[in-house]
């Protein structure tokens, strides 16, 4: 079985500062990894995904993530955040044909 | 990317009534769709897997008679909350995978049972 851990429940950061949201996973088989963003009262929007190939994945809105197999991590980063990046961020893992397993989410709060 | 819609986005109902929520894949076909429930400030909890043309698969602890799922076509799955009670109030989200491994999520339906 797979599991996902997002250690930081909340991350406050000042506007234009860099941010890293941490995600660690556990699995005995190869997995696919995803980051989703959720704005208030909305569904989830895919930010980026790692299926195979290059371990550095670039997504929308200037976000990127790096798959690190040895550390079983898939941390999300952005070099300069905006107020509009304030949202809930979910890391997810899947090992086909199994379903998605979501982390508990990290609330990113960008401060002016 | 693929688009998934949900209807309604908001619903308020009286205790004891039934509520139907629709999930549609707009530009792709989905033999499988997923229904999640999300409580405030919490993660998504998978309720069931909706399978086109066959019975849904429910997660442990989810009452199948309470949450009826029908996947009648390759673009539509419905979740009916039967005899709704205040504790059923929540945010319900559906998702559907494209032909690959990526799930696309609907905008969610907020249910308030009075």
PDB file of C-alpha atoms in Angstrom:
ATOM      1  CA  UNK A   1       0.000   0.000   0.000  1.00  0.00           C
ATOM      2  CA  UNK A   2       1.043   3.571  -0.595  1.00  0.00           C
ATOM      3  CA  UNK A   3       0.980   6.548   1.739  1.00  0.00           C
ATOM      4  CA  UNK A   4       1.675  10.252   1.443  1.00  0.00           C
ATOM      5  CA  UNK A   5       2.902  12.638   4.113  1.00  0.00           C
ATOM      6  CA  UNK A   6       2.721  16.395   3.943  1.00  0.00           C
ATOM      7  CA  UNK A   7       4.457  17.449   7.125  1.00  0.00           C
ATOM      8  CA  UNK A   8       3.572  21.130   6.938  1.00  0.00           C
ATOM      9  CA  UNK A   9      -0.086  21.882   7.519  1.00  0.00           C
ATOM     10  CA  UNK A  10       0.467  25.606   7.030  1.00  0.00           C
ATOM     11  CA  UNK A  11       3.227  27.584   5.364  1.00  0.00           C
ATOM     12  CA  UNK A  12       3.230  31.379   5.653  1.00  0.00           C
ATOM     13  CA  UNK A  13       5.555  33.222   3.289  1.00  0.00           C
ATOM     14  CA  UNK A  14       5.992  36.801   2.185  1.00  0.00           C
ATOM     15  CA  UNK A  15       5.149  37.841  -1.344  1.00  0.00           C
ATOM     16  CA  UNK A  16       8.021  37.432  -3.836  1.00  0.00           C
ATOM     17  CA  UNK A  17       9.857  35.047  -1.486  1.00  0.00           C
ATOM     18  CA  UNK A  18      10.619  31.448  -2.504  1.00  0.00           C
ATOM     19  CA  UNK A  19       8.609  28.580  -1.096  1.00  0.00           C
ATOM     20  CA  UNK A  20       8.949  24.812  -0.792  1.00  0.00           C
ATOM     21  CA  UNK A  21       6.065  22.550   0.135  1.00  0.00           C
ATOM     22  CA  UNK A  22       7.201  19.143   1.260  1.00  0.00           C
ATOM     23  CA  UNK A  23       5.786  15.793   0.226  1.00  0.00           C
ATOM     24  CA  UNK A  24       7.122  12.371   1.141  1.00  0.00           C
ATOM     25  CA  UNK A  25       5.650   9.097   0.059  1.00  0.00           C
ATOM     26  CA  UNK A  26       5.924   5.439   0.902  1.00  0.00           C
ATOM     27  CA  UNK A  27       5.528   2.628  -1.599  1.00  0.00           C
ATOM     28  CA  UNK A  28       7.027  -0.746  -2.396  1.00  0.00           C
ATOM     29  CA  UNK A  29       6.402  -0.280  -6.118  1.00  0.00           C
ATOM     30  CA  UNK A  30       6.946   2.458  -8.662  1.00  0.00           C
ATOM     31  CA  UNK A  31       4.475   5.293  -8.344  1.00  0.00           C
ATOM     32  CA  UNK A  32       3.133   8.295 -10.157  1.00  0.00           C
ATOM     33  CA  UNK A  33       3.197  11.577  -8.239  1.00  0.00           C
ATOM     34  CA  UNK A  34       1.002  14.637  -8.511  1.00  0.00           C
ATOM     35  CA  UNK A  35       0.528  18.070  -7.024  1.00  0.00           C
ATOM     36  CA  UNK A  36      -2.881  19.707  -7.047  1.00  0.00           C
ATOM     37  CA  UNK A  37      -4.005  23.159  -5.910  1.00  0.00           C
ATOM     38  CA  UNK A  38      -7.390  23.919  -4.421  1.00  0.00           C
ATOM     39  CA  UNK A  39      -8.746  27.445  -4.110  1.00  0.00           C
ATOM     40  CA  UNK A  40     -11.585  28.105  -1.630  1.00  0.00           C
ATOM     41  CA  UNK A  41     -14.849  26.389  -2.534  1.00  0.00           C
ATOM     42  CA  UNK A  42     -13.400  24.945  -5.713  1.00  0.00           C
ATOM     43  CA  UNK A  43     -12.270  21.574  -6.998  1.00  0.00           C
ATOM     44  CA  UNK A  44      -8.675  20.521  -7.491  1.00  0.00           C
ATOM     45  CA  UNK A  45      -6.530  21.798 -10.333  1.00  0.00           C
ATOM     46  CA  UNK A  46      -3.537  19.831 -11.541  1.00  0.00           C
ATOM     47  CA  UNK A  47      -0.278  21.738 -11.038  1.00  0.00           C
ATOM     48  CA  UNK A  48       2.159  19.113 -12.272  1.00  0.00           C
ATOM     49  CA  UNK A  49       2.821  15.421 -12.382  1.00  0.00           C
ATOM     50  CA  UNK A  50       5.669  12.942 -12.496  1.00  0.00           C
ATOM     51  CA  UNK A  51       5.059   9.775 -14.452  1.00  0.00           C
ATOM     52  CA  UNK A  52       8.560   8.929 -15.667  1.00  0.00           C
ATOM     53  CA  UNK A  53      11.623  10.482 -17.256  1.00  0.00           C
ATOM     54  CA  UNK A  54      13.215  13.684 -16.029  1.00  0.00           C
ATOM     55  CA  UNK A  55      13.013  14.012 -12.266  1.00  0.00           C
ATOM     56  CA  UNK A  56      12.534  17.790 -12.452  1.00  0.00           C
ATOM     57  CA  UNK A  57       8.991  18.525 -13.450  1.00  0.00           C
ATOM     58  CA  UNK A  58       7.709  21.953 -14.384  1.00  0.00           C
ATOM     59  CA  UNK A  59       4.079  22.832 -13.979  1.00  0.00           C
ATOM     60  CA  UNK A  60       1.691  25.713 -14.320  1.00  0.00           C
ATOM     61  CA  UNK A  61       1.892  29.050 -12.525  1.00  0.00           C
ATOM     62  CA  UNK A  62       5.686  28.848 -12.204  1.00  0.00           C
ATOM     63  CA  UNK A  63       5.719  25.805  -9.928  1.00  0.00           C
ATOM     64  CA  UNK A  64       8.144  22.927 -10.235  1.00  0.00           C
ATOM     65  CA  UNK A  65       8.825  19.740  -8.317  1.00  0.00           C
ATOM     66  CA  UNK A  66      11.660  17.279  -8.120  1.00  0.00           C
ATOM     67  CA  UNK A  67      11.201  13.557  -7.788  1.00  0.00           C
ATOM     68  CA  UNK A  68      13.829  12.071  -5.479  1.00  0.00           C
ATOM     69  CA  UNK A  69      13.565   8.307  -5.410  1.00  0.00           C
ATOM     70  CA  UNK A  70      16.226   7.740  -2.769  1.00  0.00           C
ATOM     71  CA  UNK A  71      14.542  10.148  -0.372  1.00  0.00           C
ATOM     72  CA  UNK A  72      11.035   9.193  -1.524  1.00  0.00           C
ATOM     73  CA  UNK A  73      10.165  12.839  -1.853  1.00  0.00           C
ATOM     74  CA  UNK A  74       8.377  15.073  -4.340  1.00  0.00           C
ATOM     75  CA  UNK A  75       8.710  18.593  -2.969  1.00  0.00           C
ATOM     76  CA  UNK A  76       6.977  21.482  -4.684  1.00  0.00           C
ATOM     77  CA  UNK A  77       8.841  24.754  -5.198  1.00  0.00           C
ATOM     78  CA  UNK A  78       8.294  28.207  -6.563  1.00  0.00           C
ATOM     79  CA  UNK A  79      11.064  30.829  -6.665  1.00  0.00           C
ATOM     80  CA  UNK A  80       8.794  33.831  -6.114  1.00  0.00           C
ATOM     81  CA  UNK A  81       5.238  33.580  -4.831  1.00  0.00           C
ATOM     82  CA  UNK A  82       2.316  35.904  -5.407  1.00  0.00           C
ATOM     83  CA  UNK A  83      -0.677  36.741  -3.268  1.00  0.00           C
ATOM     84  CA  UNK A  84      -2.773  34.742  -5.736  1.00  0.00           C
ATOM     85  CA  UNK A  85      -0.852  31.571  -4.840  1.00  0.00           C
ATOM     86  CA  UNK A  86      -2.625  31.493  -1.476  1.00  0.00           C
ATOM     87  CA  UNK A  87      -4.472  28.173  -1.535  1.00  0.00           C
ATOM     88  CA  UNK A  88      -4.438  24.589  -0.324  1.00  0.00           C
ATOM     89  CA  UNK A  89      -1.931  22.290  -1.986  1.00  0.00           C
ATOM     90  CA  UNK A  90      -2.314  18.524  -2.117  1.00  0.00           C
ATOM     91  CA  UNK A  91       0.278  15.943  -2.988  1.00  0.00           C
ATOM     92  CA  UNK A  92      -1.030  12.643  -4.355  1.00  0.00           C
ATOM     93  CA  UNK A  93       0.466   9.281  -5.269  1.00  0.00           C
ATOM     94  CA  UNK A  94      -0.875   6.448  -7.345  1.00  0.00           C
ATOM     95  CA  UNK A  95       0.481   3.029  -8.174  1.00  0.00           C
ATOM     96  CA  UNK A  96      -1.672   1.782 -11.015  1.00  0.00           C
ATOM     97  CA  UNK A  97      -4.095   0.211 -10.976  1.00  0.00           C
ATOM     98  CA  UNK A  98      -4.630   1.536  -7.455  1.00  0.00           C
ATOM     99  CA  UNK A  99      -6.446   4.722  -6.682  1.00  0.00           C
ATOM    100  CA  UNK A 100      -5.029   8.076  -5.737  1.00  0.00           C
ATOM    101  CA  UNK A 101      -3.811   8.525  -2.186  1.00  0.00           C
ATOM    102  CA  UNK A 102      -3.845  12.148  -1.065  1.00  0.00           C
ATOM    103  CA  UNK A 103      -1.768  13.863   1.546  1.00  0.00           C
ATOM    104  CA  UNK A 104      -3.460  15.929   4.226  1.00  0.00           C
ATOM    105  CA  UNK A 105      -2.729  19.165   2.394  1.00  0.00           C
ATOM    106  CA  UNK A 106      -0.604  22.237   3.028  1.00  0.00           C
ATOM    107  CA  UNK A 107      -2.193  25.637   3.330  1.00  0.00           C
ATOM    108  CA  UNK A 108       0.046  28.220   1.672  1.00  0.00           C
ATOM    109  CA  UNK A 109      -0.554  31.730   2.941  1.00  0.00           C
ATOM    110  CA  UNK A 110       1.205  34.468   1.032  1.00  0.00           C
ATOM    111  CA  UNK A 111       1.620  37.655   3.032  1.00  0.00           C
ATOM    112  CA  UNK A 112       1.877  41.152   1.600  1.00  0.00           C
TER     113      UNK A 112
ATOM    114  CA  UNK B   1      -6.586  19.604 -20.410  1.00  0.00           C
ATOM    115  CA  UNK B   2      -9.628  17.485 -19.772  1.00  0.00           C
ATOM    116  CA  UNK B   3     -12.654  19.151 -18.199  1.00  0.00           C
ATOM    117  CA  UNK B   4     -14.986  17.703 -15.607  1.00  0.00           C
ATOM    118  CA  UNK B   5     -18.143  19.503 -14.548  1.00  0.00           C
ATOM    119  CA  UNK B   6     -20.446  19.044 -11.588  1.00  0.00           C
ATOM    120  CA  UNK B   7     -24.006  20.111 -11.050  1.00  0.00           C
ATOM    121  CA  UNK B   8     -25.249  21.670  -8.893  1.00  0.00           C
ATOM    122  CA  UNK B   9     -22.439  23.667  -7.336  1.00  0.00           C
ATOM    123  CA  UNK B  10     -24.537  24.417  -4.257  1.00  0.00           C
ATOM    124  CA  UNK B  11     -27.527  22.635  -2.810  1.00  0.00           C
ATOM    125  CA  UNK B  12     -29.494  23.219   0.364  1.00  0.00           C
ATOM    126  CA  UNK B  13     -32.103  20.672   1.343  1.00  0.00           C
ATOM    127  CA  UNK B  14     -34.260  19.624   4.249  1.00  0.00           C
ATOM    128  CA  UNK B  15     -33.383  16.651   6.389  1.00  0.00           C
ATOM    129  CA  UNK B  16     -34.891  13.456   5.014  1.00  0.00           C
ATOM    130  CA  UNK B  17     -34.880  14.451   1.375  1.00  0.00           C
ATOM    131  CA  UNK B  18     -32.664  13.007  -1.352  1.00  0.00           C
ATOM    132  CA  UNK B  19     -30.167  14.973  -3.384  1.00  0.00           C
ATOM    133  CA  UNK B  20     -28.650  14.056  -6.740  1.00  0.00           C
ATOM    134  CA  UNK B  21     -25.262  15.351  -7.851  1.00  0.00           C
ATOM    135  CA  UNK B  22     -24.087  14.979 -11.442  1.00  0.00           C
ATOM    136  CA  UNK B  23     -20.530  14.596 -12.645  1.00  0.00           C
ATOM    137  CA  UNK B  24     -19.768  14.930 -16.351  1.00  0.00           C
ATOM    138  CA  UNK B  25     -16.617  14.534 -18.384  1.00  0.00           C
ATOM    139  CA  UNK B  26     -17.037  17.189 -21.059  1.00  0.00           C
ATOM    140  CA  UNK B  27     -14.403  16.414 -23.648  1.00  0.00           C
ATOM    141  CA  UNK B  28     -13.434  12.829 -22.975  1.00  0.00           C
ATOM    142  CA  UNK B  29     -14.982   9.523 -22.086  1.00  0.00           C
ATOM    143  CA  UNK B  30     -14.506   8.003 -18.674  1.00  0.00           C
ATOM    144  CA  UNK B  31     -15.282   4.390 -17.906  1.00  0.00           C
ATOM    145  CA  UNK B  32     -14.336   5.123 -14.319  1.00  0.00           C
ATOM    146  CA  UNK B  33     -15.099   8.116 -12.130  1.00  0.00           C
ATOM    147  CA  UNK B  34     -14.361   8.713  -8.487  1.00  0.00           C
ATOM    148  CA  UNK B  35     -16.403  10.376  -5.779  1.00  0.00           C
ATOM    149  CA  UNK B  36     -14.744  12.119  -2.860  1.00  0.00           C
ATOM    150  CA  UNK B  37     -15.953  13.858   0.239  1.00  0.00           C
ATOM    151  CA  UNK B  38     -14.083  16.707   1.844  1.00  0.00           C
ATOM    152  CA  UNK B  39     -14.703  18.150   5.282  1.00  0.00           C
ATOM    153  CA  UNK B  40     -13.571  21.701   6.095  1.00  0.00           C
ATOM    154  CA  UNK B  41      -9.810  22.078   6.186  1.00  0.00           C
ATOM    155  CA  UNK B  42      -9.286  18.385   5.548  1.00  0.00           C
ATOM    156  CA  UNK B  43      -8.082  16.248   2.705  1.00  0.00           C
ATOM    157  CA  UNK B  44     -10.212  14.368   0.229  1.00  0.00           C
ATOM    158  CA  UNK B  45     -11.692  11.087   1.327  1.00  0.00           C
ATOM    159  CA  UNK B  46     -12.465   8.623  -1.439  1.00  0.00           C
ATOM    160  CA  UNK B  47     -16.020   7.375  -1.108  1.00  0.00           C
ATOM    161  CA  UNK B  48     -16.474   5.160  -4.124  1.00  0.00           C
ATOM    162  CA  UNK B  49     -15.365   4.260  -7.607  1.00  0.00           C
ATOM    163  CA  UNK B  50     -18.054   4.587 -10.242  1.00  0.00           C
ATOM    164  CA  UNK B  51     -17.834   2.057 -13.081  1.00  0.00           C
ATOM    165  CA  UNK B  52     -19.681   2.550 -16.339  1.00  0.00           C
ATOM    166  CA  UNK B  53     -22.199  -0.205 -16.896  1.00  0.00           C
ATOM    167  CA  UNK B  54     -21.572  -1.972 -13.608  1.00  0.00           C
ATOM    168  CA  UNK B  55     -21.881  -1.534  -9.876  1.00  0.00           C
ATOM    169  CA  UNK B  56     -19.871   1.031  -8.019  1.00  0.00           C
ATOM    170  CA  UNK B  57     -17.125  -0.018  -5.655  1.00  0.00           C
ATOM    171  CA  UNK B  58     -17.448   1.545  -2.223  1.00  0.00           C
ATOM    172  CA  UNK B  59     -14.667   2.261   0.239  1.00  0.00           C
ATOM    173  CA  UNK B  60     -14.798   0.714   3.658  1.00  0.00           C
ATOM    174  CA  UNK B  61     -17.201   2.511   5.948  1.00  0.00           C
ATOM    175  CA  UNK B  62     -19.228   4.158   3.182  1.00  0.00           C
ATOM    176  CA  UNK B  63     -22.880   3.132   3.170  1.00  0.00           C
ATOM    177  CA  UNK B  64     -23.828   2.045  -0.331  1.00  0.00           C
ATOM    178  CA  UNK B  65     -27.539   2.390   0.389  1.00  0.00           C
ATOM    179  CA  UNK B  66     -26.971   5.917   1.598  1.00  0.00           C
ATOM    180  CA  UNK B  67     -24.826   7.072  -1.279  1.00  0.00           C
ATOM    181  CA  UNK B  68     -26.236   5.665  -4.502  1.00  0.00           C
ATOM    182  CA  UNK B  69     -23.988   5.861  -7.528  1.00  0.00           C
ATOM    183  CA  UNK B  70     -25.039   5.386 -11.128  1.00  0.00           C
ATOM    184  CA  UNK B  71     -22.686   5.518 -14.101  1.00  0.00           C
ATOM    185  CA  UNK B  72     -25.094   5.203 -16.986  1.00  0.00           C
ATOM    186  CA  UNK B  73     -22.895   6.544 -19.762  1.00  0.00           C
ATOM    187  CA  UNK B  74     -19.248   7.159 -20.559  1.00  0.00           C
ATOM    188  CA  UNK B  75     -19.584  10.839 -19.681  1.00  0.00           C
ATOM    189  CA  UNK B  76     -21.972  10.894 -16.717  1.00  0.00           C
ATOM    190  CA  UNK B  77     -21.916   9.603 -13.170  1.00  0.00           C
ATOM    191  CA  UNK B  78     -24.441  10.567 -10.520  1.00  0.00           C
ATOM    192  CA  UNK B  79     -24.245  10.449  -6.745  1.00  0.00           C
ATOM    193  CA  UNK B  80     -27.541  10.445  -4.861  1.00  0.00           C
ATOM    194  CA  UNK B  81     -27.487  11.143  -1.156  1.00  0.00           C
ATOM    195  CA  UNK B  82     -30.619   9.425   0.103  1.00  0.00           C
ATOM    196  CA  UNK B  83     -32.527  10.593   3.162  1.00  0.00           C
ATOM    197  CA  UNK B  84     -29.944  13.250   3.813  1.00  0.00           C
ATOM    198  CA  UNK B  85     -29.189  14.351   7.359  1.00  0.00           C
ATOM    199  CA  UNK B  86     -27.163  17.290   8.688  1.00  0.00           C
ATOM    200  CA  UNK B  87     -24.101  15.085   9.144  1.00  0.00           C
ATOM    201  CA  UNK B  88     -24.109  14.510   5.381  1.00  0.00           C
ATOM    202  CA  UNK B  89     -23.377  18.188   4.851  1.00  0.00           C
ATOM    203  CA  UNK B  90     -20.036  18.365   3.114  1.00  0.00           C
ATOM    204  CA  UNK B  91     -18.180  19.223  -0.073  1.00  0.00           C
ATOM    205  CA  UNK B  92     -18.487  16.460  -2.656  1.00  0.00           C
ATOM    206  CA  UNK B  93     -15.984  16.269  -5.492  1.00  0.00           C
ATOM    207  CA  UNK B  94     -15.824  13.906  -8.432  1.00  0.00           C
ATOM    208  CA  UNK B  95     -12.891  13.077 -10.662  1.00  0.00           C
ATOM    209  CA  UNK B  96     -12.271  11.190 -13.853  1.00  0.00           C
ATOM    210  CA  UNK B  97      -9.036   9.934 -15.372  1.00  0.00           C
ATOM    211  CA  UNK B  98      -8.180  10.654 -18.960  1.00  0.00           C
ATOM    212  CA  UNK B  99      -6.661   7.845 -20.970  1.00  0.00           C
ATOM    213  CA  UNK B 100      -3.503   8.215 -18.943  1.00  0.00           C
ATOM    214  CA  UNK B 101      -2.916   8.236 -15.223  1.00  0.00           C
ATOM    215  CA  UNK B 102      -4.029  11.770 -14.464  1.00  0.00           C
ATOM    216  CA  UNK B 103      -7.217  12.514 -12.579  1.00  0.00           C
ATOM    217  CA  UNK B 104      -9.219  15.597 -13.495  1.00  0.00           C
ATOM    218  CA  UNK B 105     -11.476  16.996 -10.838  1.00  0.00           C
ATOM    219  CA  UNK B 106     -14.835  18.662 -10.956  1.00  0.00           C
ATOM    220  CA  UNK B 107     -15.417  22.012  -9.226  1.00  0.00           C
ATOM    221  CA  UNK B 108     -17.237  20.351  -6.344  1.00  0.00           C
ATOM    222  CA  UNK B 109     -20.745  20.459  -4.910  1.00  0.00           C
ATOM    223  CA  UNK B 110     -21.401  21.928  -1.494  1.00  0.00           C
ATOM    224  CA  UNK B 111     -24.291  20.207   0.239  1.00  0.00           C
ATOM    225  CA  UNK B 112     -25.991  21.730   3.263  1.00  0.00           C
ATOM    226  CA  UNK B 113     -28.682  19.701   4.956  1.00  0.00           C
ATOM    227  CA  UNK B 114     -30.891  21.627   7.341  1.00  0.00           C
TER     228      UNK B 114
END
